[in-house]
C-alpha cells in the first residue's frame, strides 16, 4: 500500500436475506470512519460486497424456482440499492460471483498448497445448513437451535487447511500486535479460543455445486469462508491497496476474521490486515435482531420519515461502539429531539436568525472570547481522539459540550438585549457574541461532518460557505477560522422538532410495507414480527416492596469470567469460573447457554450475587448467581458496565 492511503472494509454480507438495520449499522460506522480519514487528508477506499455461494443460497433459489445466479443477482442489487438510498459512499462493491474474485481464490489456494498447508481427506459429520458448518459435538437426531431442524449427516471428500499448524504463530501475532483485534473483550475471546487448540479446517465441498470450482480439481468447490474472506483482496486487486487498515465486522464473525483469515494469509505468505474490530449487536426487546426471530427493523422507513442523518446519529451516539446496544423507535425520536432538534438545530437556528436580524446577514469581524475558544478547541481535540479510536459516542459527547457552552454563552450575553442598546460598547459586544456563536457552529459543523454529512453541509452552506464542509481538514481545528464579512445564506430549519407518537406511527406503517416488499423480493410470505415494533413487551408485575435493610443483605460483586464450558446433559447450563477478587475463582452454574457461547464469555465482566447459599446443580456446586435481565419468554441479557470497574467491587 502506498503512503497516504487508507483501506477499510465492511463484512461481505451473505445474501440469505435482504439488508436490515444491523447491516446498516456496520456500513454506516465504516462509512463514517472512511469520511473521517478523508478529512485527515488520506486517499480512502471503502469496500463492501455480497457473499453469494453455499448451500443456503442454493436451496433458497430452488425454493423460489430461480437459478442461484438469478437469486443472488436480485439480493446483491438490493444491498446496493439500500446503500444508495442511505447515501452511503461505497467505493468498491465486490461480489463473490465475479470472475476476478474466483481467480484470486484459486491463487490463494495454490499458494497455501505450495507451502504444504492444504491436503485432501474425507469427513463424516453432522452438518448445520444455516451456519454452513459441521457441528463437532452433534449426534444423529440433534436439532439445530437456529432452525429447529435436525442436523444432516454428511460424508464427503474435502480439501483441508492445516489450521492446527498456526496456533503458536497466531498467538505471537496477537502478542506482538495488541491492537490487531479490538475491542479488548473480543481480543480476549480470540486468545482463549486459540489457546484451546485449533483443528484443521475443511475448505472445499463436493456435495454442492453452487460455488467457485477448484481449478486443480473441479469436482470440489470452495467453502464459504475461504471464498468470502478473499473478497477483501479481490475487491482491490491490481490497485496496490492491500493490506487493509481495518476490517470492521460484527462480533459473531470475529473468529473467521481474526483466526482463519490471518492463518490463510500466513500460509500463503501474503500480507496480513492491520486491524480487525468487532462491534456488538443491535438488540430489540432484549434480543439480537435476526430473521429467524422475526424482529428485524429495516433502515428505509427511518430514512424516509426522519432522514438518514437521524439514523446515523442515533446509532453512533446511543450505542457504545464495540458493545451491544438497544434500538427502539421511541428512543430514536427521543434522541433526535433532545440532541438534534433542541441542541444543534436550536443553536444553528438562533445564531443564524440573530445574524440576519442584527447584522444584516453578515458575519462580524473575528473575535476571541477566550473561555469559549478554549472550550471549543479542547473539546474538538478530545472529540477527534475519540473518533480516531472509533469511540463515536464519547466523541459526540465532546462535540455537544461545545454546543452547550455556546448556548449558555448566548443566554448569558443576551444578544437580544444588547441589540436594543445603541452605544459603541454594547454593539461591539453584540458583534463579538454573534461571531463567537457562529464560530462555535463552524467548528461543530466540521466535527460532525463524518457522522452527519447532509446536516453539516446544510448548516455550512447557511453560514455562507460555497464549498463542501467535507473538504475541510480536521487535524487541528483552531478558533477564528470563520471569515468576517461573509454573507450567510437563507435560513432553514435543519432539525425540526418531531412529535414522538406521530413519527413512530409513520415509521411503523412504512416498516410493515417494507417488510412485505422484502418478503416478495425473497419469494416468501411475510413472517410475523415478534413482537410488533409498535408495541412494548409486557413486563412482570413489580414484586412486593422491601426495606433498605433487606436490600443491603444482597452482596452484588463485579466478577471476571476466567473460563466457561457447557454442562454435560444440560442444554441451558454453563459452568463458569468467576474471579471476584478472592483467593480462588468461584464456580457458578448459570442458565445462559442458549443465549451465550462459552468462548464469548471469557474475559467478560459480570455481576454475581456473592452471598447466595451454595447449591448443587448437575453434580456441580454453584457458589453464587450471575445477574441477567429478561422479559417473559425472552433471552437473558447479562448485566454489564460501560466504564472500567475493578474486579470485586461491590454494587450499591
mmCIF file with all atom_site columns, N, CA and C in Angstrom, residues 353-416:
data_model
loop_
_atom_site.group_PDB
_atom_site.id
_atom_site.type_symbol
_atom_site.label_atom_id
_atom_site.label_alt_id
_atom_site.label_comp_id
_atom_site.label_asym_id
_atom_site.label_entity_id
_atom_site.label_seq_id
_atom_site.pdbx_PDB_ins_code
_atom_site.Cartn_x
_atom_site.Cartn_y
_atom_site.Cartn_z
_atom_site.occupancy
_atom_site.B_iso_or_equiv
_atom_site.pdbx_formal_charge
_atom_site.auth_seq_id
_atom_site.auth_comp_id
_atom_site.auth_asym_id
_atom_site.auth_atom_id
_atom_site.pdbx_PDB_model_num
ATOM 1   N N  . UNK A 1 353 ? -30.413 33.277 12.777 1.00 0.00 ? 353 UNK A N  1
ATOM 2   C CA . UNK A 1 353 ? -31.516 34.251 12.817 1.00 0.00 ? 353 UNK A CA 1
ATOM 3   C C  . UNK A 1 353 ? -31.052 35.582 13.404 1.00 0.00 ? 353 UNK A C  1
ATOM 4   N N  . UNK A 1 354 ? -30.227 35.547 14.447 1.00 0.00 ? 354 UNK A N  1
ATOM 5   C CA . UNK A 1 354 ? -29.726 36.789 15.038 1.00 0.00 ? 354 UNK A CA 1
ATOM 6   C C  . UNK A 1 354 ? -28.754 37.493 14.099 1.00 0.00 ? 354 UNK A C  1
ATOM 7   N N  . UNK A 1 355 ? -27.955 36.741 13.356 1.00 0.00 ? 355 UNK A N  1
ATOM 8   C CA . UNK A 1 355 ? -27.074 37.368 12.361 1.00 0.00 ? 355 UNK A CA 1
ATOM 9   C C  . UNK A 1 355 ? -27.894 38.087 11.301 1.00 0.00 ? 355 UNK A C  1
ATOM 10  N N  . UNK A 1 356 ? -28.989 37.454 10.873 1.00 0.00 ? 356 UNK A N  1
ATOM 11  C CA . UNK A 1 356 ? -29.848 38.082 9.870  1.00 0.00 ? 356 UNK A CA 1
ATOM 12  C C  . UNK A 1 356 ? -30.540 39.325 10.431 1.00 0.00 ? 356 UNK A C  1
ATOM 13  N N  . UNK A 1 357 ? -30.984 39.245 11.681 1.00 0.00 ? 357 UNK A N  1
ATOM 14  C CA . UNK A 1 357 ? -31.767 40.326 12.268 1.00 0.00 ? 357 UNK A CA 1
ATOM 15  C C  . UNK A 1 357 ? -30.911 41.504 12.732 1.00 0.00 ? 357 UNK A C  1
ATOM 16  N N  . UNK A 1 358 ? -29.749 41.193 13.349 1.00 0.00 ? 358 UNK A N  1
ATOM 17  C CA . UNK A 1 358 ? -28.968 42.252 13.982 1.00 0.00 ? 358 UNK A CA 1
ATOM 18  C C  . UNK A 1 358 ? -27.757 42.700 13.165 1.00 0.00 ? 358 UNK A C  1
ATOM 19  N N  . UNK A 1 359 ? -27.318 41.900 12.195 1.00 0.00 ? 359 UNK A N  1
ATOM 20  C CA . UNK A 1 359 ? -26.113 42.267 11.441 1.00 0.00 ? 359 UNK A CA 1
ATOM 21  C C  . UNK A 1 359 ? -26.297 42.093 9.935  1.00 0.00 ? 359 UNK A C  1
ATOM 22  N N  . UNK A 1 360 ? -27.517 42.258 9.479  1.00 0.00 ? 360 UNK A N  1
ATOM 23  C CA . UNK A 1 360 ? -27.806 42.260 8.042  1.00 0.00 ? 360 UNK A CA 1
ATOM 24  C C  . UNK A 1 360 ? -27.234 41.025 7.352  1.00 0.00 ? 360 UNK A C  1
ATOM 25  N N  . UNK A 1 361 ? -27.370 39.852 7.989  1.00 0.00 ? 361 UNK A N  1
ATOM 26  C CA . UNK A 1 361 ? -26.931 38.557 7.435  1.00 0.00 ? 361 UNK A CA 1
ATOM 27  C C  . UNK A 1 361 ? -25.436 38.517 7.131  1.00 0.00 ? 361 UNK A C  1
ATOM 28  N N  . UNK A 1 362 ? -24.658 39.253 7.924  1.00 0.00 ? 362 UNK A N  1
ATOM 29  C CA . UNK A 1 362 ? -23.207 39.320 7.695  1.00 0.00 ? 362 UNK A CA 1
ATOM 30  C C  . UNK A 1 362 ? -22.461 38.868 8.951  1.00 0.00 ? 362 UNK A C  1
ATOM 31  N N  . UNK A 1 363 ? -21.455 38.027 8.753  1.00 0.00 ? 363 UNK A N  1
ATOM 32  C CA . UNK A 1 363 ? -20.619 37.586 9.876  1.00 0.00 ? 363 UNK A CA 1
ATOM 33  C C  . UNK A 1 363 ? -19.777 38.768 10.352 1.00 0.00 ? 363 UNK A C  1
ATOM 34  N N  . UNK A 1 364 ? -19.786 39.097 11.645 1.00 0.00 ? 364 UNK A N  1
ATOM 35  C CA . UNK A 1 364 ? -18.932 40.176 12.154 1.00 0.00 ? 364 UNK A CA 1
ATOM 36  C C  . UNK A 1 364 ? -17.451 39.815 12.028 1.00 0.00 ? 364 UNK A C  1
ATOM 37  N N  . UNK A 1 365 ? -16.609 40.802 12.272 1.00 0.00 ? 365 UNK A N  1
ATOM 38  C CA . UNK A 1 365 ? -15.166 40.562 12.254 1.00 0.00 ? 365 UNK A CA 1
ATOM 39  C C  . UNK A 1 365 ? -14.794 39.553 13.349 1.00 0.00 ? 365 UNK A C  1
ATOM 40  N N  . UNK A 1 366 ? -13.779 38.718 13.085 1.00 0.00 ? 366 UNK A N  1
ATOM 41  C CA . UNK A 1 366 ? -13.397 37.701 14.080 1.00 0.00 ? 366 UNK A CA 1
ATOM 42  C C  . UNK A 1 366 ? -13.035 38.316 15.421 1.00 0.00 ? 366 UNK A C  1
ATOM 43  N N  . UNK A 1 367 ? -13.415 37.598 16.464 1.00 0.00 ? 367 UNK A N  1
ATOM 44  C CA . UNK A 1 367 ? -13.062 37.993 17.820 1.00 0.00 ? 367 UNK A CA 1
ATOM 45  C C  . UNK A 1 367 ? -12.814 36.723 18.613 1.00 0.00 ? 367 UNK A C  1
ATOM 46  N N  . UNK A 1 368 ? -12.164 36.868 19.722 1.00 0.00 ? 368 UNK A N  1
ATOM 47  C CA . UNK A 1 368 ? -11.831 35.695 20.521 1.00 0.00 ? 368 UNK A CA 1
ATOM 48  C C  . UNK A 1 368 ? -12.378 35.850 21.923 1.00 0.00 ? 368 UNK A C  1
ATOM 49  N N  . UNK A 1 369 ? -13.467 35.145 22.190 1.00 0.00 ? 369 UNK A N  1
ATOM 50  C CA . UNK A 1 369 ? -13.932 35.048 23.568 1.00 0.00 ? 369 UNK A CA 1
ATOM 51  C C  . UNK A 1 369 ? -13.156 33.898 24.189 1.00 0.00 ? 369 UNK A C  1
ATOM 52  N N  . UNK A 1 370 ? -12.215 34.239 25.032 1.00 0.00 ? 370 UNK A N  1
ATOM 53  C CA . UNK A 1 370 ? -11.207 33.281 25.497 1.00 0.00 ? 370 UNK A CA 1
ATOM 54  C C  . UNK A 1 370 ? -11.814 31.999 26.045 1.00 0.00 ? 370 UNK A C  1
ATOM 55  N N  . UNK A 1 371 ? -12.835 32.118 26.887 1.00 0.00 ? 371 UNK A N  1
ATOM 56  C CA . UNK A 1 371 ? -13.408 30.943 27.535 1.00 0.00 ? 371 UNK A CA 1
ATOM 57  C C  . UNK A 1 371 ? -14.022 29.997 26.510 1.00 0.00 ? 371 UNK A C  1
ATOM 58  N N  . UNK A 1 372 ? -14.841 30.517 25.598 1.00 0.00 ? 372 UNK A N  1
ATOM 59  C CA . UNK A 1 372 ? -15.498 29.674 24.597 1.00 0.00 ? 372 UNK A CA 1
ATOM 60  C C  . UNK A 1 372 ? -14.476 29.113 23.617 1.00 0.00 ? 372 UNK A C  1
ATOM 61  N N  . UNK A 1 373 ? -13.502 29.917 23.229 1.00 0.00 ? 373 UNK A N  1
ATOM 62  C CA . UNK A 1 373 ? -12.463 29.433 22.315 1.00 0.00 ? 373 UNK A CA 1
ATOM 63  C C  . UNK A 1 373 ? -11.715 28.259 22.931 1.00 0.00 ? 373 UNK A C  1
ATOM 64  N N  . UNK A 1 374 ? -11.395 28.367 24.211 1.00 0.00 ? 374 UNK A N  1
ATOM 65  C CA . UNK A 1 374 ? -10.679 27.283 24.892 1.00 0.00 ? 374 UNK A CA 1
ATOM 66  C C  . UNK A 1 374 ? -11.541 26.026 24.968 1.00 0.00 ? 374 UNK A C  1
ATOM 67  N N  . UNK A 1 375 ? -12.820 26.194 25.316 1.00 0.00 ? 375 UNK A N  1
ATOM 68  C CA . UNK A 1 375 ? -13.733 25.048 25.386 1.00 0.00 ? 375 UNK A CA 1
ATOM 69  C C  . UNK A 1 375 ? -13.820 24.358 24.035 1.00 0.00 ? 375 UNK A C  1
ATOM 70  N N  . UNK A 1 376 ? -13.982 25.153 22.971 1.00 0.00 ? 376 UNK A N  1
ATOM 71  C CA . UNK A 1 376 ? -14.161 24.590 21.635 1.00 0.00 ? 376 UNK A CA 1
ATOM 72  C C  . UNK A 1 376 ? -12.913 23.851 21.159 1.00 0.00 ? 376 UNK A C  1
ATOM 73  N N  . UNK A 1 377 ? -11.742 24.456 21.327 1.00 0.00 ? 377 UNK A N  1
ATOM 74  C CA . UNK A 1 377 ? -10.506 23.815 20.862 1.00 0.00 ? 377 UNK A CA 1
ATOM 75  C C  . UNK A 1 377 ? -10.199 22.557 21.665 1.00 0.00 ? 377 UNK A C  1
ATOM 76  N N  . UNK A 1 378 ? -10.412 22.627 22.986 1.00 0.00 ? 378 UNK A N  1
ATOM 77  C CA . UNK A 1 378 ? -10.143 21.460 23.836 1.00 0.00 ? 378 UNK A CA 1
ATOM 78  C C  . UNK A 1 378 ? -11.101 20.318 23.515 1.00 0.00 ? 378 UNK A C  1
ATOM 79  N N  . UNK A 1 379 ? -12.392 20.648 23.395 1.00 0.00 ? 379 UNK A N  1
ATOM 80  C CA . UNK A 1 379 ? -13.391 19.618 23.094 1.00 0.00 ? 379 UNK A CA 1
ATOM 81  C C  . UNK A 1 379 ? -13.182 19.044 21.700 1.00 0.00 ? 379 UNK A C  1
ATOM 82  N N  . UNK A 1 380 ? -12.775 19.880 20.746 1.00 0.00 ? 380 UNK A N  1
ATOM 83  C CA . UNK A 1 380 ? -12.539 19.398 19.381 1.00 0.00 ? 380 UNK A CA 1
ATOM 84  C C  . UNK A 1 380 ? -11.395 18.384 19.357 1.00 0.00 ? 380 UNK A C  1
ATOM 85  N N  . UNK A 1 381 ? -10.312 18.696 20.062 1.00 0.00 ? 381 UNK A N  1
ATOM 86  C CA . UNK A 1 381 ? -9.178  17.771 20.119 1.00 0.00 ? 381 UNK A CA 1
ATOM 87  C C  . UNK A 1 381 ? -9.581  16.462 20.775 1.00 0.00 ? 381 UNK A C  1
ATOM 88  N N  . UNK A 1 382 ? -10.364 16.557 21.843 1.00 0.00 ? 382 UNK A N  1
ATOM 89  C CA . UNK A 1 382 ? -10.813 15.357 22.542 1.00 0.00 ? 382 UNK A CA 1
ATOM 90  C C  . UNK A 1 382 ? -11.756 14.538 21.669 1.00 0.00 ? 382 UNK A C  1
ATOM 91  N N  . UNK A 1 383 ? -12.670 15.210 20.977 1.00 0.00 ? 383 UNK A N  1
ATOM 92  C CA . UNK A 1 383 ? -13.612 14.512 20.093 1.00 0.00 ? 383 UNK A CA 1
ATOM 93  C C  . UNK A 1 383 ? -12.882 13.762 19.001 1.00 0.00 ? 383 UNK A C  1
ATOM 94  N N  . UNK A 1 384 ? -11.891 14.393 18.400 1.00 0.00 ? 384 UNK A N  1
ATOM 95  C CA . UNK A 1 384 ? -11.139 13.738 17.325 1.00 0.00 ? 384 UNK A CA 1
ATOM 96  C C  . UNK A 1 384 ? -10.365 12.533 17.843 1.00 0.00 ? 384 UNK A C  1
ATOM 97  N N  . UNK A 1 385 ? -9.847  12.639 19.048 1.00 0.00 ? 385 UNK A N  1
ATOM 98  C CA . UNK A 1 385 ? -9.144  11.494 19.631 1.00 0.00 ? 385 UNK A CA 1
ATOM 99  C C  . UNK A 1 385 ? -10.099 10.316 19.820 1.00 0.00 ? 385 UNK A C  1
ATOM 100 N N  . UNK A 1 386 ? -11.300 10.599 20.291 1.00 0.00 ? 386 UNK A N  1
ATOM 101 C CA . UNK A 1 386 ? -12.303 9.536  20.444 1.00 0.00 ? 386 UNK A CA 1
ATOM 102 C C  . UNK A 1 386 ? -12.721 8.980  19.086 1.00 0.00 ? 386 UNK A C  1
ATOM 103 N N  . UNK A 1 387 ? -12.953 9.863  18.114 1.00 0.00 ? 387 UNK A N  1
ATOM 104 C CA . UNK A 1 387 ? -13.342 9.396  16.781 1.00 0.00 ? 387 UNK A CA 1
ATOM 105 C C  . UNK A 1 387 ? -12.260 8.503  16.184 1.00 0.00 ? 387 UNK A C  1
ATOM 106 N N  . UNK A 1 388 ? -11.011 8.891  16.356 1.00 0.00 ? 388 UNK A N  1
ATOM 107 C CA . UNK A 1 388 ? -9.900  8.088  15.821 1.00 0.00 ? 388 UNK A CA 1
ATOM 108 C C  . UNK A 1 388 ? -9.846  6.702  16.453 1.00 0.00 ? 388 UNK A C  1
ATOM 109 N N  . UNK A 1 389 ? -10.349 6.601  17.686 1.00 0.00 ? 389 UNK A N  1
ATOM 110 C CA . UNK A 1 389 ? -10.403 5.311  18.380 1.00 0.00 ? 389 UNK A CA 1
ATOM 111 C C  . UNK A 1 389 ? -11.737 4.603  18.152 1.00 0.00 ? 389 UNK A C  1
ATOM 112 N N  . UNK A 1 390 ? -12.556 5.118  17.222 1.00 0.00 ? 390 UNK A N  1
ATOM 113 C CA . UNK A 1 390 ? -13.889 4.575  16.915 1.00 0.00 ? 390 UNK A CA 1
ATOM 114 C C  . UNK A 1 390 ? -14.822 4.631  18.116 1.00 0.00 ? 390 UNK A C  1
ATOM 115 N N  . UNK A 1 391 ? -14.571 5.523  19.040 1.00 0.00 ? 391 UNK A N  1
ATOM 116 C CA . UNK A 1 391 ? -15.470 5.718  20.181 1.00 0.00 ? 391 UNK A CA 1
ATOM 117 C C  . UNK A 1 391 ? -16.370 6.907  19.850 1.00 0.00 ? 391 UNK A C  1
ATOM 118 N N  . UNK A 1 392 ? -17.326 6.658  18.966 1.00 0.00 ? 392 UNK A N  1
ATOM 119 C CA . UNK A 1 392 ? -18.155 7.739  18.443 1.00 0.00 ? 392 UNK A CA 1
ATOM 120 C C  . UNK A 1 392 ? -19.033 8.360  19.520 1.00 0.00 ? 392 UNK A C  1
ATOM 121 N N  . UNK A 1 393 ? -19.530 7.550  20.432 1.00 0.00 ? 393 UNK A N  1
ATOM 122 C CA . UNK A 1 393 ? -20.438 8.058  21.451 1.00 0.00 ? 393 UNK A CA 1
ATOM 123 C C  . UNK A 1 393 ? -19.756 9.118  22.319 1.00 0.00 ? 393 UNK A C  1
ATOM 124 N N  . UNK A 1 394 ? -18.565 8.807  22.807 1.00 0.00 ? 394 UNK A N  1
ATOM 125 C CA . UNK A 1 394 ? -17.850 9.787  23.636 1.00 0.00 ? 394 UNK A CA 1
ATOM 126 C C  . UNK A 1 394 ? -17.383 10.980 22.803 1.00 0.00 ? 394 UNK A C  1
ATOM 127 N N  . UNK A 1 395 ? -17.019 10.738 21.558 1.00 0.00 ? 395 UNK A N  1
ATOM 128 C CA . UNK A 1 395 ? -16.626 11.842 20.694 1.00 0.00 ? 395 UNK A CA 1
ATOM 129 C C  . UNK A 1 395 ? -17.768 12.819 20.491 1.00 0.00 ? 395 UNK A C  1
ATOM 130 N N  . UNK A 1 396 ? -18.969 12.297 20.273 1.00 0.00 ? 396 UNK A N  1
ATOM 131 C CA . UNK A 1 396 ? -20.125 13.174 20.089 1.00 0.00 ? 396 UNK A CA 1
ATOM 132 C C  . UNK A 1 396 ? -20.494 13.887 21.381 1.00 0.00 ? 396 UNK A C  1
ATOM 133 N N  . UNK A 1 397 ? -20.262 13.258 22.511 1.00 0.00 ? 397 UNK A N  1
ATOM 134 C CA . UNK A 1 397 ? -20.450 13.953 23.792 1.00 0.00 ? 397 UNK A CA 1
ATOM 135 C C  . UNK A 1 397 ? -19.592 15.215 23.840 1.00 0.00 ? 397 UNK A C  1
ATOM 136 N N  . UNK A 1 398 ? -18.356 15.097 23.386 1.00 0.00 ? 398 UNK A N  1
ATOM 137 C CA . UNK A 1 398 ? -17.456 16.249 23.386 1.00 0.00 ? 398 UNK A CA 1
ATOM 138 C C  . UNK A 1 398 ? -17.945 17.341 22.438 1.00 0.00 ? 398 UNK A C  1
ATOM 139 N N  . UNK A 1 399 ? -18.426 16.940 21.270 1.00 0.00 ? 399 UNK A N  1
ATOM 140 C CA . UNK A 1 399 ? -18.955 17.929 20.322 1.00 0.00 ? 399 UNK A CA 1
ATOM 141 C C  . UNK A 1 399 ? -20.138 18.657 20.946 1.00 0.00 ? 399 UNK A C  1
ATOM 142 N N  . UNK A 1 400 ? -21.012 17.905 21.598 1.00 0.00 ? 400 UNK A N  1
ATOM 143 C CA . UNK A 1 400 ? -22.197 18.540 22.188 1.00 0.00 ? 400 UNK A CA 1
ATOM 144 C C  . UNK A 1 400 ? -21.845 19.400 23.399 1.00 0.00 ? 400 UNK A C  1
ATOM 145 N N  . UNK A 1 401 ? -20.676 19.200 23.971 1.00 0.00 ? 401 UNK A N  1
ATOM 146 C CA . UNK A 1 401 ? -20.245 20.109 25.039 1.00 0.00 ? 401 UNK A CA 1
ATOM 147 C C  . UNK A 1 401 ? -19.954 21.497 24.470 1.00 0.00 ? 401 UNK A C  1
ATOM 148 N N  . UNK A 1 402 ? -19.510 21.560 23.214 1.00 0.00 ? 402 UNK A N  1
ATOM 149 C CA . UNK A 1 402 ? -19.315 22.864 22.552 1.00 0.00 ? 402 UNK A CA 1
ATOM 150 C C  . UNK A 1 402 ? -20.666 23.535 22.352 1.00 0.00 ? 402 UNK A C  1
ATOM 151 N N  . UNK A 1 403 ? -21.650 22.757 21.897 1.00 0.00 ? 403 UNK A N  1
ATOM 152 C CA . UNK A 1 403 ? -22.996 23.301 21.689 1.00 0.00 ? 403 UNK A CA 1
ATOM 153 C C  . UNK A 1 403 ? -23.565 23.827 22.995 1.00 0.00 ? 403 UNK A C  1
ATOM 154 N N  . UNK A 1 404 ? -23.401 23.081 24.068 1.00 0.00 ? 404 UNK A N  1
ATOM 155 C CA . UNK A 1 404 ? -23.913 23.515 25.376 1.00 0.00 ? 404 UNK A CA 1
ATOM 156 C C  . UNK A 1 404 ? -23.231 24.793 25.845 1.00 0.00 ? 404 UNK A C  1
ATOM 157 N N  . UNK A 1 405 ? -21.896 24.848 25.654 1.00 0.00 ? 405 UNK A N  1
ATOM 158 C CA . UNK A 1 405 ? -21.160 26.051 26.065 1.00 0.00 ? 405 UNK A CA 1
ATOM 159 C C  . UNK A 1 405 ? -21.611 27.267 25.269 1.00 0.00 ? 405 UNK A C  1
ATOM 160 N N  . UNK A 1 406 ? -21.821 27.082 23.970 1.00 0.00 ? 406 UNK A N  1
ATOM 161 C CA . UNK A 1 406 ? -22.263 28.202 23.120 1.00 0.00 ? 406 UNK A CA 1
ATOM 162 C C  . UNK A 1 406 ? -23.671 28.646 23.509 1.00 0.00 ? 406 UNK A C  1
ATOM 163 N N  . UNK A 1 407 ? -24.549 27.686 23.780 1.00 0.00 ? 407 UNK A N  1
ATOM 164 C CA . UNK A 1 407 ? -25.911 28.041 24.206 1.00 0.00 ? 407 UNK A CA 1
ATOM 165 C C  . UNK A 1 407 ? -25.894 28.836 25.509 1.00 0.00 ? 407 UNK A C  1
ATOM 166 N N  . UNK A 1 408 ? -25.095 28.353 26.466 1.00 0.00 ? 408 UNK A N  1
ATOM 167 C CA . UNK A 1 408 ? -25.005 29.045 27.755 1.00 0.00 ? 408 UNK A CA 1
ATOM 168 C C  . UNK A 1 408 ? -24.446 30.457 27.571 1.00 0.00 ? 408 UNK A C  1
ATOM 169 N N  . UNK A 1 409 ? -23.457 30.590 26.711 1.00 0.00 ? 409 UNK A N  1
ATOM 170 C CA . UNK A 1 409 ? -22.845 31.891 26.427 1.00 0.00 ? 409 UNK A CA 1
ATOM 171 C C  . UNK A 1 409 ? -23.871 32.863 25.848 1.00 0.00 ? 409 UNK A C  1
ATOM 172 N N  . UNK A 1 410 ? -24.685 32.366 24.908 1.00 0.00 ? 410 UNK A N  1
ATOM 173 C CA . UNK A 1 410 ? -25.700 33.224 24.294 1.00 0.00 ? 410 UNK A CA 1
ATOM 174 C C  . UNK A 1 410 ? -26.711 33.693 25.335 1.00 0.00 ? 410 UNK A C  1
ATOM 175 N N  . UNK A 1 411 ? -27.137 32.771 26.198 1.00 0.00 ? 411 UNK A N  1
ATOM 176 C CA . UNK A 1 411 ? -28.106 33.136 27.236 1.00 0.00 ? 411 UNK A CA 1
ATOM 177 C C  . UNK A 1 411 ? -27.516 34.176 28.188 1.00 0.00 ? 411 UNK A C  1
ATOM 178 N N  . UNK A 1 412 ? -26.252 34.006 28.558 1.00 0.00 ? 412 UNK A N  1
ATOM 179 C CA . UNK A 1 412 ? -25.618 34.940 29.496 1.00 0.00 ? 412 UNK A CA 1
ATOM 180 C C  . UNK A 1 412 ? -25.412 36.320 28.887 1.00 0.00 ? 412 UNK A C  1
ATOM 181 N N  . UNK A 1 413 ? -25.022 36.367 27.607 1.00 0.00 ? 413 UNK A N  1
ATOM 182 C CA . UNK A 1 413 ? -24.765 37.663 26.961 1.00 0.00 ? 413 UNK A CA 1
ATOM 183 C C  . UNK A 1 413 ? -26.034 38.309 26.438 1.00 0.00 ? 413 UNK A C  1
ATOM 184 N N  . UNK A 1 414 ? -27.083 37.535 26.200 1.00 0.00 ? 414 UNK A N  1
ATOM 185 C CA . UNK A 1 414 ? -28.396 38.030 25.764 1.00 0.00 ? 414 UNK A CA 1
ATOM 186 C C  . UNK A 1 414 ? -28.294 39.014 24.603 1.00 0.00 ? 414 UNK A C  1
ATOM 187 N N  . UNK A 1 415 ? -27.944 38.561 23.421 1.00 0.00 ? 415 UNK A N  1
ATOM 188 C CA . UNK A 1 415 ? -27.815 39.463 22.265 1.00 0.00 ? 415 UNK A CA 1
ATOM 189 C C  . UNK A 1 415 ? -29.077 40.271 21.992 1.00 0.00 ? 415 UNK A C  1
ATOM 190 N N  . UNK A 1 416 ? -30.239 39.722 22.275 1.00 0.00 ? 416 UNK A N  1
ATOM 191 C CA . UNK A 1 416 ? -31.490 40.432 22.046 1.00 0.00 ? 416 UNK A CA 1
ATOM 192 C C  . UNK A 1 416 ? -31.601 41.674 22.917 1.00 0.00 ? 416 UNK A C  1
#
